[in-house]
């Protein structure tokens, strides 16, 4: 099976490498062509323009539903097929093929892409018409961003109250709200390690888009709105290129720069 991949950032590079390791023929393109070199060394081909990479277009980025619909219209007007397929997961799940793929659009293209999705993710969903994948991703990331803010407040509150935050991590992991995000992010956060798996500026963008979706559907979202303000504050502190868990720094009396 031949797969093309446009964009080799944190996620695109990891997903392309997984496909190559599993025997797929992969053609890649990136605005900075030098970023293709590592994948070229692992057997990928390099397209000189996006048009060389393929006619069936699967968009795995996170955009608002309206933008996804506009992209679909543009692709289909030229005789192509379109599928939106944003993913739930960040750098490590991308590297290990444990993403959750939220697809919508052309069912035939989804069916053709399932073998690749099975390599990239632990589960893929077909959610119907274009826009539904984008909506699902925004809802998921809105919940994730709100949870990260509550988690950050808890870690700082435990520390300021004279508790050992590591004990808090153990208690959380044994209780009803145990989850992979707390377990995976917590130890690094206690070390002030915010190496980006999912940059904070992208999380804030998704919060903003989710709030807009809430406005469109008359859904009050006070928790998400407060979380968005915290991410905006973090961006004003020049933390946007760090991991989204760096939002915890907004609660500390420290000065930071990226």
Coordinates of N, CA, C and O in Angstrom, one line a residue, residues 137-205:
X137 N -12.6 15.9 18.2 CA -11.2 16.2 18.6 C -11.2 17.5 19.5 O -10.5 17.5 20.6
X138 N -12.0 18.5 19.2 CA -12.1 19.7 20.0 C -12.7 19.4 21.4 O -12.2 19.9 22.4
X139 N -13.7 18.5 21.4 CA -14.3 18.2 22.7 C -13.3 17.4 23.6 O -13.1 17.7 24.8
X140 N -12.6 16.5 23.0 CA -11.6 15.7 23.7 C -10.5 16.6 24.2 O -10.1 16.6 25.4
X141 N -10.0 17.5 23.4 CA -8.9 18.4 23.8 C -9.4 19.5 24.8 O -8.6 19.9 25.7
X142 N -10.6 19.9 24.8 CA -11.2 20.8 25.7 C -11.2 20.1 27.1 O -10.8 20.7 28.1
X143 N -11.6 18.8 27.2 CA -11.6 18.1 28.4 C -10.2 17.9 28.9 O -9.9 18.1 30.1
X144 N -9.3 17.6 28.0 CA -7.9 17.4 28.4 C -7.3 18.7 29.0 O -6.6 18.7 30.0
X145 N -7.5 19.8 28.4 CA -7.0 21.1 28.9 C -7.5 21.5 30.2 O -6.8 22.0 31.1
X146 N -8.8 21.2 30.4 CA -9.5 21.5 31.7 C -8.9 20.7 32.8 O -8.6 21.1 33.9
X147 N -8.7 19.4 32.5 CA -8.1 18.4 33.4 C -6.7 18.8 33.8 O -6.3 18.7 35.0
X148 N -5.9 19.3 32.8 CA -4.5 19.6 33.1 C -4.5 20.8 34.1 O -3.6 20.9 34.9
X149 N -5.4 21.8 33.9 CA -5.4 22.9 34.8 C -5.8 22.5 36.3 O -5.1 22.9 37.2
X150 N -6.8 21.6 36.4 CA -7.1 21.1 37.7 C -6.0 20.3 38.4 O -5.7 20.5 39.6
X151 N -5.3 19.5 37.5 CA -4.2 18.7 38.0 C -3.0 19.6 38.5 O -2.4 19.4 39.5
X152 N -2.8 20.7 37.7 CA -1.7 21.6 38.0 C -2.0 22.3 39.4 O -1.1 22.5 40.2
X153 N -3.3 22.7 39.5 CA -3.7 23.4 40.8 C -3.5 22.4 42.0 O -3.0 22.8 43.1
X154 N -3.8 21.1 41.7 CA -3.7 20.2 42.8 C -2.2 19.9 43.2 O -1.9 19.8 44.4
X155 N -1.3 19.8 42.2 CA 0.1 19.6 42.5 C 0.7 20.8 43.3 O 1.4 20.6 44.3
X156 N 0.3 22.0 42.9 CA 0.9 23.2 43.5 C 0.2 23.4 44.9 O 0.9 23.7 45.9
X157 N -1.1 23.1 45.1 CA -1.7 23.2 46.4 C -1.1 22.2 47.3 O -0.9 22.5 48.5
X158 N -0.9 20.9 46.9 CA -0.2 19.9 47.7 C 1.1 20.4 48.2 O 1.4 20.3 49.4
X159 N 1.9 21.0 47.3 CA 3.3 21.4 47.7 C 3.2 22.6 48.7 O 3.9 22.6 49.7
X160 N 2.3 23.6 48.4 CA 2.2 24.8 49.3 C 1.6 24.4 50.6 O 1.9 25.1 51.6
X161 N 0.9 23.3 50.7 CA 0.3 22.9 51.9 C 1.2 22.0 52.8 O 0.8 21.5 53.8
X162 N 2.4 21.8 52.3 CA 3.4 21.0 53.0 C 3.3 19.5 52.8 O 3.9 18.7 53.5
X163 N 2.5 19.1 51.7 CA 2.5 17.7 51.4 C 3.5 17.4 50.3 O 4.0 18.3 49.6
X164 N 3.8 16.1 50.2 CA 4.7 15.7 49.1 C 3.9 15.4 47.9 O 3.1 14.5 47.8
X165 N 4.2 16.2 46.8 CA 3.4 16.0 45.6 C 3.5 14.6 45.0 O 2.6 14.1 44.3
X166 N 4.7 14.0 45.2 CA 4.8 12.6 44.8 C 3.8 11.6 45.4 O 3.3 10.7 44.8
X167 N 3.5 11.9 46.7 CA 2.5 11.1 47.4 C 1.1 11.4 46.7 O 0.3 10.4 46.6
X168 N 0.9 12.6 46.3 CA -0.4 12.9 45.6 C -0.5 12.1 44.3 O -1.5 11.5 44.0
X169 N 0.6 12.0 43.6 CA 0.6 11.2 42.3 C 0.2 9.8 42.6 O -0.6 9.1 41.9
X170 N 0.8 9.2 43.7 CA 0.5 7.8 44.1 C -1.0 7.6 44.5 O -1.6 6.7 44.1
X171 N -1.5 8.6 45.2 CA -2.9 8.5 45.7 C -3.8 8.6 44.5 O -4.8 7.8 44.4
X172 N -3.5 9.5 43.6 CA -4.4 9.7 42.4 C -4.4 8.4 41.5 O -5.4 8.0 41.0
X173 N -3.2 7.8 41.4 CA -3.1 6.7 40.6 C -3.8 5.4 41.1 O -4.1 4.5 40.4
X174 N -4.1 5.5 42.4 CA -4.8 4.3 43.0 C -6.3 4.6 43.1 O -7.1 3.7 43.6
X175 N -6.8 5.8 42.8 CA -8.2 6.1 43.0 C -9.0 6.1 41.7 O -8.6 5.7 40.6
X176 N -10.2 6.6 41.9 CA -11.2 6.6 40.8 C -10.8 7.5 39.6 O -11.3 7.4 38.5
X177 N -10.0 8.6 39.9 CA -9.6 9.5 38.8 C -8.2 9.2 38.2 O -7.6 10.1 37.6
X178 N -7.7 8.0 38.5 CA -6.5 7.6 37.9 C -6.6 7.7 36.3 O -7.6 7.3 35.8
X179 N -5.6 8.2 35.7 CA -5.6 8.2 34.2 C -4.1 8.4 33.7 O -3.2 8.8 34.4
X180 N -3.9 8.0 32.4 CA -2.6 8.0 31.8 C -1.9 9.4 31.8 O -0.7 9.5 31.9
X181 N -2.7 10.4 31.7 CA -2.2 11.8 31.6 C -1.5 12.2 32.9 O -0.4 12.7 32.9
X182 N -2.2 12.0 34.0 CA -1.7 12.3 35.3 C -0.4 11.5 35.6 O 0.6 12.0 36.0
X183 N -0.5 10.2 35.3 CA 0.7 9.3 35.5 C 1.9 9.6 34.6 O 3.0 9.6 35.1
X184 N 1.6 10.0 33.4 CA 2.7 10.3 32.4 C 3.3 11.7 32.6 O 4.5 11.8 32.5
X185 N 2.4 12.7 32.9 CA 2.9 14.0 32.9 C 3.4 14.4 34.3 O 4.3 15.3 34.5
X186 N 2.8 13.9 35.4 CA 3.1 14.3 36.7 C 4.6 14.3 37.1 O 5.1 15.4 37.6
X187 N 5.3 13.2 37.0 CA 6.7 13.2 37.4 C 7.6 14.3 36.7 O 8.4 14.9 37.4
X188 N 7.3 14.5 35.4 CA 8.1 15.5 34.7 C 7.7 16.9 35.2 O 8.6 17.7 35.3
X189 N 6.5 17.1 35.4 CA 6.0 18.4 35.9 C 6.7 18.8 37.3 O 7.1 19.9 37.5
X190 N 6.8 17.8 38.1 CA 7.5 18.0 39.4 C 8.9 18.3 39.3 O 9.6 18.9 40.2
X191 N 9.5 18.0 38.1 CA 10.9 18.3 37.8 C 11.0 19.6 37.0 O 12.1 19.9 36.5
X192 N 9.9 20.3 36.8 CA 9.9 21.4 35.9 C 10.4 21.1 34.5 O 11.0 21.9 33.8
X193 N 10.1 19.9 34.1 CA 10.5 19.4 32.7 C 9.2 19.5 31.8 O 8.3 18.7 32.0
X194 N 9.3 20.4 30.9 CA 8.2 20.6 30.0 C 8.6 20.4 28.5 O 8.2 21.2 27.6
X195 N 9.4 19.4 28.3 CA 9.8 19.1 26.9 C 8.5 18.8 26.1 O 7.7 18.0 26.5
X196 N 8.4 19.5 24.9 CA 7.0 19.5 24.3 C 6.7 18.1 23.6 O 7.4 17.7 22.7
X197 N 5.6 17.5 24.1 CA 5.0 16.4 23.4 C 3.8 17.0 22.6 O 3.5 16.6 21.5
X198 N 3.1 17.9 23.3 CA 2.0 18.7 22.6 C 2.1 20.1 23.1 O 1.9 20.4 24.2
X199 N 2.6 21.0 22.2 CA 2.9 22.4 22.6 C 1.7 23.1 23.2 O 0.6 23.0 22.7
X200 N 2.0 23.9 24.2 CA 1.0 24.7 24.9 C 0.2 25.6 23.9 O -1.0 25.7 24.1
X201 N 0.9 26.2 23.0 CA 0.2 27.1 22.1 C -0.9 26.4 21.2 O -1.9 27.0 20.9
X202 N -0.6 25.1 20.9 CA -1.6 24.3 20.2 C -2.8 24.0 21.1 O -4.0 23.9 20.7
X203 N -2.5 23.7 22.4 CA -3.6 23.4 23.3 C -4.5 24.6 23.5 O -5.7 24.5 23.5
X204 N -3.9 25.8 23.6 CA -4.7 27.0 23.7 C -5.6 27.2 22.5 O -6.7 27.6 22.6
X205 N -5.0 27.0 21.3 CA -5.8 27.1 20.1 C -7.0 26.2 20.1 O -8.1 26.6 19.7

